Short mmCIF file of C-alpha atoms in Angstrom, two decimals:
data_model
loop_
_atom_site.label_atom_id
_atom_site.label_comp_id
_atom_site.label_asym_id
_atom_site.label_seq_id
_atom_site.Cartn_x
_atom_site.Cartn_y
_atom_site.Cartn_z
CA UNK A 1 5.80 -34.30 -21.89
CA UNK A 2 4.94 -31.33 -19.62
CA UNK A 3 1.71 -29.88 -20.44
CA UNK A 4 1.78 -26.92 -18.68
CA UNK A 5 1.75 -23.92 -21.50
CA UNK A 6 4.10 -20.72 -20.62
CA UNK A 7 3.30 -17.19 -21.16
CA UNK A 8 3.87 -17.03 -24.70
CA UNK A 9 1.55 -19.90 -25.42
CA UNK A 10 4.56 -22.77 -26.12
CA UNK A 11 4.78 -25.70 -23.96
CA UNK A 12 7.04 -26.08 -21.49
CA UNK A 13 8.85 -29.02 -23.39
CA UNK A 14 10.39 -31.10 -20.27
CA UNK A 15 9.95 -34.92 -21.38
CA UNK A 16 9.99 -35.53 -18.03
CA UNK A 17 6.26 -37.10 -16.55
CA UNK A 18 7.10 -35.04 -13.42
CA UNK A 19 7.81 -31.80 -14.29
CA UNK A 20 8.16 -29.01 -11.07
CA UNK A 21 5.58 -26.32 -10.70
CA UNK A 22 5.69 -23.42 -12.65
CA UNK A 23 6.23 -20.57 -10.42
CA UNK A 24 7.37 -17.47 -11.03
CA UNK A 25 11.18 -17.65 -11.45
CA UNK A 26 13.03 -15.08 -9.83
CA UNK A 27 14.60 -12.25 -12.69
CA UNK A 28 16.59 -13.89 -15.36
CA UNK A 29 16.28 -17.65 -13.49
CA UNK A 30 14.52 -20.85 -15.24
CA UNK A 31 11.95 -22.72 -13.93
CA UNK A 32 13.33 -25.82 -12.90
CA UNK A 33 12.81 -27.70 -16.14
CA UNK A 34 14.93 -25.29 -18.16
CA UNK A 35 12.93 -23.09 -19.81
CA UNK A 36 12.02 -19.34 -19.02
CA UNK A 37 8.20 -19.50 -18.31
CA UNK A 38 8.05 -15.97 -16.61
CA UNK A 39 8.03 -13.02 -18.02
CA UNK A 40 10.39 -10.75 -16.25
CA UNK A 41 9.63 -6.80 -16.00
CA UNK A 42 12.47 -4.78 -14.97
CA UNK A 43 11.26 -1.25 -13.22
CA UNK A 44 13.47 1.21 -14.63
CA UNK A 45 14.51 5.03 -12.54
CA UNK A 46 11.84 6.63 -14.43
CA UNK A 47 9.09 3.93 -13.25
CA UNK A 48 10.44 4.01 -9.62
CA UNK A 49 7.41 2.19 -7.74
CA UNK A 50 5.23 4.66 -5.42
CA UNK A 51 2.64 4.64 -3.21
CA UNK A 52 -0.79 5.11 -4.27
CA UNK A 53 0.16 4.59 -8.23
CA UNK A 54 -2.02 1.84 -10.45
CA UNK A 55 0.18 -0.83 -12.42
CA UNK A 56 -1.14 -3.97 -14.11
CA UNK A 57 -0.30 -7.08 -11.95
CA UNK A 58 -0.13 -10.24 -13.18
CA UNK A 59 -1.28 -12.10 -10.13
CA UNK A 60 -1.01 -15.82 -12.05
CA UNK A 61 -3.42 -18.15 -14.02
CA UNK A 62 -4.17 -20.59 -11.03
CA UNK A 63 -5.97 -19.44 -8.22
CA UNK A 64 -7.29 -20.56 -5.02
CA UNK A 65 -10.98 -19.89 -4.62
CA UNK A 66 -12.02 -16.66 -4.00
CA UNK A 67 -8.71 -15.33 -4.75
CA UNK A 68 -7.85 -13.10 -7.84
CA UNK A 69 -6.18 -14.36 -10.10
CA UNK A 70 -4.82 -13.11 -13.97
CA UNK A 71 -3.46 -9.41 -15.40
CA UNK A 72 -5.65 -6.83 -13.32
CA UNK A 73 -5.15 -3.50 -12.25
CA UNK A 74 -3.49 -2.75 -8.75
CA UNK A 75 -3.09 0.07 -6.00
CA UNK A 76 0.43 -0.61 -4.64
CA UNK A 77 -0.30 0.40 -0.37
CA UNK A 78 3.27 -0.43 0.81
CA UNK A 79 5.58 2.47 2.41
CA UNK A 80 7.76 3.86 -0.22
CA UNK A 81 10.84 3.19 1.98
CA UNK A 82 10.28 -0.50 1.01
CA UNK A 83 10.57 0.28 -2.21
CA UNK A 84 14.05 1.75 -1.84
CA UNK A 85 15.58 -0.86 -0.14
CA UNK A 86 15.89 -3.57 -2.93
CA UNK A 87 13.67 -6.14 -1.57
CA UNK A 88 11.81 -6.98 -4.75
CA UNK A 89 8.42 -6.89 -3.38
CA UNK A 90 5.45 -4.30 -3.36
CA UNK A 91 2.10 -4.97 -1.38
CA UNK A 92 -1.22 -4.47 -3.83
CA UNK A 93 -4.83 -4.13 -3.56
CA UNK A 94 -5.88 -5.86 -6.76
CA UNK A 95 -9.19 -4.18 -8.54
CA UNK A 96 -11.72 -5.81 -10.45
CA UNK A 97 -14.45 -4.86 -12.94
CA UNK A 98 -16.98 -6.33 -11.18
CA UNK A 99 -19.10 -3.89 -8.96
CA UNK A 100 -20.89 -6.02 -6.45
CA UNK A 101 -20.79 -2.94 -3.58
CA UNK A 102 -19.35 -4.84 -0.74
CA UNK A 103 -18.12 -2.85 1.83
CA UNK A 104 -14.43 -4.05 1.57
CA UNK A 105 -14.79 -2.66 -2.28
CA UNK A 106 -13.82 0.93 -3.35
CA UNK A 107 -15.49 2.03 -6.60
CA UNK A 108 -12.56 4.11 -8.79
CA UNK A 109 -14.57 6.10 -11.64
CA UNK A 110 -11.92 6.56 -14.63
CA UNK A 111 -10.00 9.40 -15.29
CA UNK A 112 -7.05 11.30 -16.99
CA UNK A 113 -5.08 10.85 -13.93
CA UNK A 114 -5.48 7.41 -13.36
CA UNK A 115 -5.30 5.25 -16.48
CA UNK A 116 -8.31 2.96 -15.87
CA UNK A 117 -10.65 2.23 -18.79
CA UNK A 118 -14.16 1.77 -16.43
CA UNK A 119 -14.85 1.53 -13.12
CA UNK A 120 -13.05 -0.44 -11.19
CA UNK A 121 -13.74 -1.88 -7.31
CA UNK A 122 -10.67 -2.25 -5.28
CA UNK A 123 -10.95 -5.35 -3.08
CA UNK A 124 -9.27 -4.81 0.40
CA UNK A 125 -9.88 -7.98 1.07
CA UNK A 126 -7.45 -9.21 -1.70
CA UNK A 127 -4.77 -7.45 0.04
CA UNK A 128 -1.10 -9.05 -0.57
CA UNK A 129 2.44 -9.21 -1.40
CA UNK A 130 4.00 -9.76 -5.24
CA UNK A 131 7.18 -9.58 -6.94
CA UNK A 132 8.04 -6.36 -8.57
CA UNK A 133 8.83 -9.00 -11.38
CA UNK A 134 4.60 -9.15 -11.71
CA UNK A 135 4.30 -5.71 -12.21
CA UNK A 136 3.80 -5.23 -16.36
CA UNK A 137 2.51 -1.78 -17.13
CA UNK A 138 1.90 1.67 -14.86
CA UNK A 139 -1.48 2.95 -15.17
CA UNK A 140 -1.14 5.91 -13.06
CA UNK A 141 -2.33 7.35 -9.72
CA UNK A 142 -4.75 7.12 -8.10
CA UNK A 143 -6.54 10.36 -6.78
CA UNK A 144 -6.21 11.84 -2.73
CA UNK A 145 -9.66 10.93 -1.70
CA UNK A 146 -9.39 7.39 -2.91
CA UNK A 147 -6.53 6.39 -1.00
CA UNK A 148 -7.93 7.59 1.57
CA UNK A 149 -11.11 5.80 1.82
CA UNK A 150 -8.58 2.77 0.65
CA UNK A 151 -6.69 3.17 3.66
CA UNK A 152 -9.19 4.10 5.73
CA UNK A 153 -11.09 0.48 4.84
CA UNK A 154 -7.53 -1.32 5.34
CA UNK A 155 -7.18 -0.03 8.95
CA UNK A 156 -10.48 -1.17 9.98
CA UNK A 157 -10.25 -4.56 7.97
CA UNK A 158 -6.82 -5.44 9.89
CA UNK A 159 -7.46 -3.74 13.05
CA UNK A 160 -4.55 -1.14 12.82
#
């Protein structure tokens, strides 16, 4: 039987000894051994996704080292026109709780605006694209002079 454990902490159940990988089915699709291991988050009108706002990502349970992995907070970077034109995918800076003050990292200080709970280091580095069907829960937004040092680390880390 499949050992692989879903998202709700149940099995999988496939009897079969060679089960596919559990990815991240696309919205309302199984993963290829029948059962919904996913969980899908639809972004309603009133949670439109823009620029510069904080959701909770769920970037997975299996990473590749040194990248981040689990439910973390995010800065979504892309150009809102992207977001308009139904392709399903934002680009994120994931954050972390760990302050190690790397130059790639921007230090966030919590506030009413923004919805994070204690500092937080944004990791250019970590830079990438995910499903709108990984985005959970909207935090908030993320203050002027933030973004800006954000994007101002992005351009120099990818030569733009």
């Amino acid at each position: 039987m499949c050992s692989d454990v879903t998202s709700g902490g149940r099995r999988c159940g496939t009897r079969s000894t060679r089960c596919p990988p559990h990815r991240p089915p696309s919205t309302r699709q199984r993963a290829g051994c029948g059962t919904l291991l996913w969980p899908t988050a639809s972004i309603s009108a009133e949670q439109s996704l823009v620029r510069g706002d904080l959701w909770r990502v769920d970037l997975g349970t299996r990473p590749e080292h040194p990248e981040q992995a689990f439910s973390r907070p995010a800065l979504i970077v892309s150009d809102d026109r992207l977001h308009h034109r139904n392709l399903k995918m934002v680009i994120v800076v994931p954050a972390t709780s760990v302050i190690r003050g790397l130059p790639l990292h921007i230090v966030v200080e919590p506030d009413s605006g923004n919805g994070l709970s204690a500092a937080t280091a944004f990791q250019t580095e970590q830079i990438r694209a995910v499903s709108t069907a990984r985005l959970t829960d909207r935090l908030g937004r993320l203050d002027l002079l933030s973004r800006h040092a954000i994007d101002e680390v992005l351009r120099n880390a990818l030569s733009l």
